[in-house]
Coordinates of C-alpha atoms in Angstrom, one line a residue:
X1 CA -17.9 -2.6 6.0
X2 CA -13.9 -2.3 5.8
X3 CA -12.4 -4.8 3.4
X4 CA -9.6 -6.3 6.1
X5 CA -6.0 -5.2 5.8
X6 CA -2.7 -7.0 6.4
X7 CA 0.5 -5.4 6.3
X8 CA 3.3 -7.3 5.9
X9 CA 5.9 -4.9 7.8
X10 CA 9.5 -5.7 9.4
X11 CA 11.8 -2.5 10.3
X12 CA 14.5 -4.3 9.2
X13 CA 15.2 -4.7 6.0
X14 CA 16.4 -7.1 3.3
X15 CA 14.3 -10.2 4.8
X16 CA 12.8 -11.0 1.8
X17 CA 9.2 -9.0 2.3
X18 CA 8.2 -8.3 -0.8
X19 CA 8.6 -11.5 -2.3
X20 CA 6.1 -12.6 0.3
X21 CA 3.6 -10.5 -0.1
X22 CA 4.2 -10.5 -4.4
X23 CA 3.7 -15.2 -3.7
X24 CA 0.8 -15.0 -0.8
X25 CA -1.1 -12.2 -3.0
X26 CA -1.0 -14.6 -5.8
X27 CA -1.6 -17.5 -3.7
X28 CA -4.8 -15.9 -2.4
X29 CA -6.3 -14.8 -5.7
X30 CA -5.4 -18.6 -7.1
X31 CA -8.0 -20.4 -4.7
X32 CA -10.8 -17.3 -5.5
X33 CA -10.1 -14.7 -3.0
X34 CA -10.2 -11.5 -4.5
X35 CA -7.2 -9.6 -3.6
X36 CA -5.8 -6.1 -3.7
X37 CA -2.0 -5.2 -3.3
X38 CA -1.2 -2.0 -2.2
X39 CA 2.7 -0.6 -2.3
X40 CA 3.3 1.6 0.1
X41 CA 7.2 1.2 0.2
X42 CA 8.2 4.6 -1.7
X43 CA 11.0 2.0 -3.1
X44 CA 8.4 1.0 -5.2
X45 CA 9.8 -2.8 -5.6
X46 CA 6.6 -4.7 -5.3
X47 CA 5.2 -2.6 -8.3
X48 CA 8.4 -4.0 -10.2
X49 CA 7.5 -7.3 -9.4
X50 CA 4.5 -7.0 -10.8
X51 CA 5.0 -4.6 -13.3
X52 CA 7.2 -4.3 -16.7
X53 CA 9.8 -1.7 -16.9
X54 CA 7.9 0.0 -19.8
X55 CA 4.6 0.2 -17.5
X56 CA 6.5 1.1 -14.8
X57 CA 7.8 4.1 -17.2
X58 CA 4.3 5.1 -18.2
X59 CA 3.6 5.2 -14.4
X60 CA 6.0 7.6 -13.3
X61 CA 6.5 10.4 -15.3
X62 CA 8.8 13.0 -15.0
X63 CA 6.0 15.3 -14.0
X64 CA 2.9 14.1 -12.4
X65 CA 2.1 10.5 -11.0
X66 CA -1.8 10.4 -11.2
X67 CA -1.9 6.8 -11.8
X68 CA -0.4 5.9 -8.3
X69 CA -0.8 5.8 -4.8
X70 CA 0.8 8.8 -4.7
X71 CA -1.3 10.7 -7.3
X72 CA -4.4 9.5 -5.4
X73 CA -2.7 11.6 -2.3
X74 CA -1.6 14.4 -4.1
X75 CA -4.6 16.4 -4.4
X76 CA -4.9 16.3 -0.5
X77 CA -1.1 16.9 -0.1
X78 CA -1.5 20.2 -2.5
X79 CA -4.3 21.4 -0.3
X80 CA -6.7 21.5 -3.6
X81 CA -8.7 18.3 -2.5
X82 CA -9.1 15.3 -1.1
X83 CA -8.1 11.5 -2.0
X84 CA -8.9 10.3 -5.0
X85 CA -9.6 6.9 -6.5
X86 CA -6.9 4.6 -7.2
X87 CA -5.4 3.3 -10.3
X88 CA -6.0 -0.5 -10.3
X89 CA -3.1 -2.5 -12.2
X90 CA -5.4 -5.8 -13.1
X91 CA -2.6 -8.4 -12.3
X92 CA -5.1 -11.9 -13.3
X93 CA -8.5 -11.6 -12.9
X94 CA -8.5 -12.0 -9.0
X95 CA -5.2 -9.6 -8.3
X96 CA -4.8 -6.1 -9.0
X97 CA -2.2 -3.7 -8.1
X98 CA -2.2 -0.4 -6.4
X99 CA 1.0 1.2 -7.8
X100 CA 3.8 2.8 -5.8
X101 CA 5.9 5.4 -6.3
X102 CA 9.4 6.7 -5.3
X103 CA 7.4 10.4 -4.9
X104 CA 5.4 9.3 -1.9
X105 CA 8.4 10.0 0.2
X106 CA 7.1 13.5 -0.5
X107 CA 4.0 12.9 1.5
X108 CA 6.4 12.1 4.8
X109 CA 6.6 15.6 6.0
X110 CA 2.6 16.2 5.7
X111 CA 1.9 13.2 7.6
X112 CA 4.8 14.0 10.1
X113 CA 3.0 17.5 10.7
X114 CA -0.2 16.6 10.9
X115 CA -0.2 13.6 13.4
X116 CA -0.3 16.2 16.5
X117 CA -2.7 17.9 14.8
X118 CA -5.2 15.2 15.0
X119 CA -5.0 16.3 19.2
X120 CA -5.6 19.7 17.7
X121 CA -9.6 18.4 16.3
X122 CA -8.3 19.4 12.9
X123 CA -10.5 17.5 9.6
X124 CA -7.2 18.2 7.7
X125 CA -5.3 16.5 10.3
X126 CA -7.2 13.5 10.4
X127 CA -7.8 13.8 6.3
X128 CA -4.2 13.3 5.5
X129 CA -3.7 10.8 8.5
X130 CA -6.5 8.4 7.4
X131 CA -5.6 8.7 3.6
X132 CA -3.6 5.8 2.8
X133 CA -7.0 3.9 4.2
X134 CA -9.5 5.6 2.6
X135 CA -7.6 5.0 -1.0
X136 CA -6.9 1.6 -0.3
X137 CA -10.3 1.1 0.9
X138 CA -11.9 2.8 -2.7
X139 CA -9.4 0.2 -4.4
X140 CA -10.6 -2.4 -2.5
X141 CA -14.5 -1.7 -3.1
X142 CA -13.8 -1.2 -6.8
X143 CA -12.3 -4.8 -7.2
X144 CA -14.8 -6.0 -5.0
X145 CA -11.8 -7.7 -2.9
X146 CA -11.9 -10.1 0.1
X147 CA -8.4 -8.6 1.2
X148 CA -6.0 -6.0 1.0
X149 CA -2.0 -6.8 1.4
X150 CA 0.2 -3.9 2.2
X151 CA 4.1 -3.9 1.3
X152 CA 6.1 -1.1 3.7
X153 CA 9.4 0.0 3.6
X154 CA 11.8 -1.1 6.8
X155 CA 11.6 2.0 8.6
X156 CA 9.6 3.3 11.4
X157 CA 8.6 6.9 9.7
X158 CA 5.6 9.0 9.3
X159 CA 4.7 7.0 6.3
X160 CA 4.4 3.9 7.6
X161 CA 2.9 5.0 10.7
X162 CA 0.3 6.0 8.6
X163 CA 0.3 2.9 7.3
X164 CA 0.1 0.8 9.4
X165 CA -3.0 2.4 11.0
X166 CA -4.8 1.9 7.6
X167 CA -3.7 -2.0 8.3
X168 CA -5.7 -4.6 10.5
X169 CA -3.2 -7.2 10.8
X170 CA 0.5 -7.2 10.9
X171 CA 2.5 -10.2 9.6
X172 CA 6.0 -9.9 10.5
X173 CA 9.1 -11.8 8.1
X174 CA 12.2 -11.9 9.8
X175 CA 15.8 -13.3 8.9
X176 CA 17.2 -16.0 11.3
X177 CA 20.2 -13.1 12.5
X178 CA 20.7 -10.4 15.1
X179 CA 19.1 -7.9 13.0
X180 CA 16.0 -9.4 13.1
X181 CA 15.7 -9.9 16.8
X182 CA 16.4 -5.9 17.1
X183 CA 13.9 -5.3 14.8
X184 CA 11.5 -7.1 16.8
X185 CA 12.5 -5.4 19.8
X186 CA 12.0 -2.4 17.9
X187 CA 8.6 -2.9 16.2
X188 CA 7.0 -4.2 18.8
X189 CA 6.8 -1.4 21.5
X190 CA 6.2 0.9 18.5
X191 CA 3.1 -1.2 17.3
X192 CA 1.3 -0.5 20.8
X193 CA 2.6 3.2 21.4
X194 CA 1.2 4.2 18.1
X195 CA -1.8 1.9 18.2
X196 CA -2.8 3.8 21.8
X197 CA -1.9 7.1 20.1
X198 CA -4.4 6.7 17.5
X199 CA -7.0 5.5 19.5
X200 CA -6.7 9.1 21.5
X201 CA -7.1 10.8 18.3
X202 CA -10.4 8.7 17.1
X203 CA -12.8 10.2 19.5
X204 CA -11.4 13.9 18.4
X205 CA -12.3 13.6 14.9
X206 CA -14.4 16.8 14.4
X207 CA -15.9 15.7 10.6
X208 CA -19.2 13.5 11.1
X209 CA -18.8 12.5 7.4
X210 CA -15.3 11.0 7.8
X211 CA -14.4 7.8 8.1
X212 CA -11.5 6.5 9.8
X213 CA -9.2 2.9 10.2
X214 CA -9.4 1.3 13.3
X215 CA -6.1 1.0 13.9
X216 CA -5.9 -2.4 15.0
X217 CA -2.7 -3.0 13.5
X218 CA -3.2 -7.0 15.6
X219 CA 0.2 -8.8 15.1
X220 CA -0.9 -12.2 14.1
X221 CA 2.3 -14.0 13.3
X222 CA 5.4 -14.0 12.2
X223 CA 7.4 -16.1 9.2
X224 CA 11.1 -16.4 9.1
X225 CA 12.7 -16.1 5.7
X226 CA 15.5 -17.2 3.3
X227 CA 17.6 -19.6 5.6
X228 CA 19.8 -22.0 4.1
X229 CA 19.0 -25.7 5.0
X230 CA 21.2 -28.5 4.8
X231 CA 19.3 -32.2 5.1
X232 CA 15.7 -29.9 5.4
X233 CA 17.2 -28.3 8.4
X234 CA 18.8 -24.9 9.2
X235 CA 22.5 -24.6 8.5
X236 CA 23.8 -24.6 12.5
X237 CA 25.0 -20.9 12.3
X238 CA 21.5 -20.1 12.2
X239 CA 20.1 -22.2 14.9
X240 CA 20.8 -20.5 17.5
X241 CA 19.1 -17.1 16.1
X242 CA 15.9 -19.1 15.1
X243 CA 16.0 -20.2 18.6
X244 CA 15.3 -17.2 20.5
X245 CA 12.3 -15.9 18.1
X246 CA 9.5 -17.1 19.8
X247 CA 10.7 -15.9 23.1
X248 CA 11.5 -12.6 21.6
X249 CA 8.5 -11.9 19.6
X250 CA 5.9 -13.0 22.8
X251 CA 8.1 -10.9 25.3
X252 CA 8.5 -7.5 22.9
X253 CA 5.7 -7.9 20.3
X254 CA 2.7 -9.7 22.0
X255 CA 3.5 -7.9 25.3
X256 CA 3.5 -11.2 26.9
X257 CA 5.7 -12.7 29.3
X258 CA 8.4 -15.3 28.0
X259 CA 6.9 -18.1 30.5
X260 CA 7.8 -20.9 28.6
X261 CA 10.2 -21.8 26.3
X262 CA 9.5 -23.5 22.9
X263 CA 10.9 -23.8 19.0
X264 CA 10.0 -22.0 16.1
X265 CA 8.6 -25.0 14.8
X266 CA 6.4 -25.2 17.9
X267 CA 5.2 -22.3 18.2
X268 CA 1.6 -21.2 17.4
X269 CA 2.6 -17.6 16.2
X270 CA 5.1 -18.8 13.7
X271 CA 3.1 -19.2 10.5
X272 CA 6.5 -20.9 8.5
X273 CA 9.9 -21.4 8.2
X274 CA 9.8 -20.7 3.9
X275 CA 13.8 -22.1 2.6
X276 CA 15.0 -20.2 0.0
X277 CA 14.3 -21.0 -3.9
X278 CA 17.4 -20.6 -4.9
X279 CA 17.6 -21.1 -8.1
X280 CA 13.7 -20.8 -9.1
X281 CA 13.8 -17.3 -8.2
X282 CA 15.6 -15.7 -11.3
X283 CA 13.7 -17.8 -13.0
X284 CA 10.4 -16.9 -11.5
X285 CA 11.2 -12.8 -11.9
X286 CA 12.1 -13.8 -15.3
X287 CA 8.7 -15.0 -15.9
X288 CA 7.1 -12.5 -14.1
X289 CA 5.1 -15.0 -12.1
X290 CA 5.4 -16.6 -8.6
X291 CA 7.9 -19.6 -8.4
X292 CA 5.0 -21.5 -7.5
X293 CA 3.3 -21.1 -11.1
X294 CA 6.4 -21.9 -13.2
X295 CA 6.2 -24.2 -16.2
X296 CA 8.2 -25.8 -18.3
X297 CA 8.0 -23.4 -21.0
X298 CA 9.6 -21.0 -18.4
X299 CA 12.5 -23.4 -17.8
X300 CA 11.2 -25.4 -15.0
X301 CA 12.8 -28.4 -15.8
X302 CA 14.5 -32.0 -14.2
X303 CA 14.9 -31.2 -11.0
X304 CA 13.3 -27.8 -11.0
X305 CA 9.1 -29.3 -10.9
X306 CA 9.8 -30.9 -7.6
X307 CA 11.1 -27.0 -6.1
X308 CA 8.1 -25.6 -8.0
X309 CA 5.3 -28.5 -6.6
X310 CA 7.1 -28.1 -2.7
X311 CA 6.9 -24.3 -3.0
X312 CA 2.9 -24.5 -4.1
X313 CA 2.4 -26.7 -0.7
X314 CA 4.6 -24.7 1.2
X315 CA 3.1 -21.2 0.2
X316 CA -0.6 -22.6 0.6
X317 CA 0.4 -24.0 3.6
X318 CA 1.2 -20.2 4.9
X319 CA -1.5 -18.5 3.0
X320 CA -4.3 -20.8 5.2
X321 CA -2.8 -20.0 8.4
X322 CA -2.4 -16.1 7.3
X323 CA -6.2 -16.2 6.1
X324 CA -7.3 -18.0 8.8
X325 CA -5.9 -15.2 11.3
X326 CA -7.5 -12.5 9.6
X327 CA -10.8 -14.1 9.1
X328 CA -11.0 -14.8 5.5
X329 CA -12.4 -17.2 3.3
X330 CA -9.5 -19.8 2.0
X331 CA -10.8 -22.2 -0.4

């Protein structure tokens, strides 16, 4: 049995993405489910998050990287073996880290050129294709985790292709703009063309041995990010962006027809509209710890325990509906 994977993906970038997945990873592991994050975005920024700068030295060498996701690939990508098993960053004792590493960008071109090869029956093919699974999935069974959360880059490359067939689930954060709704535009044909391409390789694999993702790579819901509110509403600029989400995400990302129109607020695949933390944010990368977990000591004060109590109810409130979706045990 698969330990299930969500990937928290948007092809746009700058909507705030990691941040989510660094808050509902922690959120997760605080109410007992045993959670792995993976960083798959060669930019490496959720290992920053979690990491110090001195760790993050020891990881990446100027050589080799064998204590990241990349040195669990490399022995594949050098054609002197296969994956190997990951290096697991114990974040609490719930929440570990699968390192990333600006050198997986390297890996692009192998899983570029092998993706038609997987047509061709070749094991190497379907090795390299499968690989970001099968080390997430060793991770995952050496933590003994309920869930995997992936953090990708905003692109649609090789890399996250491969990705995203290692994933289960797709959550998508967006940015109440124009971008945003291209991106969605964007992702959402992509999703199914690669999901249908994968599903033609699966029956060609030609090594009984091998085990291979699904590919389901089910959109579940989306979350829009960062918007200013005035009065514990939108600021009006944004209004009229938020507005046309739903309709764009059934039409171009659920393959649905628009039908009916409703609000964000309304709508069953919107798992949150999360404001912006302002000011508890430094602080909480300061701290290295989720805004939610801030205390005093950290500088939490006055005003600042009200932000940190609303964004604990308003980042449990999302991690329910996100766990729910996917199947897991939310306490």
């Amino acid at each position: 049995m698969s330990v299930p994977v969500i990937a928290f993906f948007n092809n746009k970038g700058g909507v705030g993405k990691t941040s989510l997945v660094y808050h509902v990873a922690w959120m997760l592991a605080e109410h007992g489910v045993r959670t792995a994050a993976a960083d798959l975005d060669p930019q490496g920024n959720l290992s920053a998050a979690f990491l110090e700068d001195d760790r993050l030295e020891e990881l990446w060498p100027e050589d080799q990287h064998p204590a990241t996701i990349y040195g669990a690939v490399r022995p594949l990508k050098r054609g002197v073996g296969d994956v190997v098993d990951p290096l697991l960053e114990r974040i609490s004792d719930g929440l570990v880290l699968i390192p990333g590493d600006m050198a997986l960008s390297e890996f692009e071109d192998d899983l570029s050129q092998e993706w038609p090869g997987c047509m061709d029956r070749k094991e190497r093919s379907f090795r390299v294709i499968s690989a970001f699974w099968r080390v997430i999935q060793r991770g995952a069974a050496a933590h003994e985790a309920d869930a995997v959360l992936l953090d990708l880059g905003p692109n649609l490359g090789a890399i996250n292709r491969a990705a995203l067939i290692a994933s289960d689930f797709v959550v998508v954060p967006l940015g109440p703009d124009l971008f945003s709704l291209q991106g969605l535009r964007n992702l959402g044909p992509r999703l199914r063309t690669w999901r249908g391409e994968w599903q033609e390789r699966i029956p060609r694999n030609p090594a009984s041995d091998l085990a291979l993702p699904k590919g389901q790579m089910q959109p579940i819901g989306y979350i829009v990010m960062q918007h200013s509110v005035r009065r514990d509403r939108p600021v009006k600029s944004y209004e009229k962006w938020i507005s046309r989400i739903p309709e764009t995400y059934r039409r171009y990302v659920l393959d649905e027809a628009s039908g009916r129109h409703t609000s964000v607020t309304r709508d069953e695949h919107c798992f949150a509209l999360l404001k912006h933390y302002r000011s508890l944010m430094p602080m909480a990368q300061e701290a290295r710890k989720p805004i939610f977990l801030l205390k005093p000591a950290d500088g939490a004060l006055g005003g600042h325990t009200y932000g940190v109590r609303d964004a604990y109810k308003d980042f449990k409130a999302l991690t329910a509906k996100i766990s729910a979706c996917a199947g897991i045990a939310f306490s």
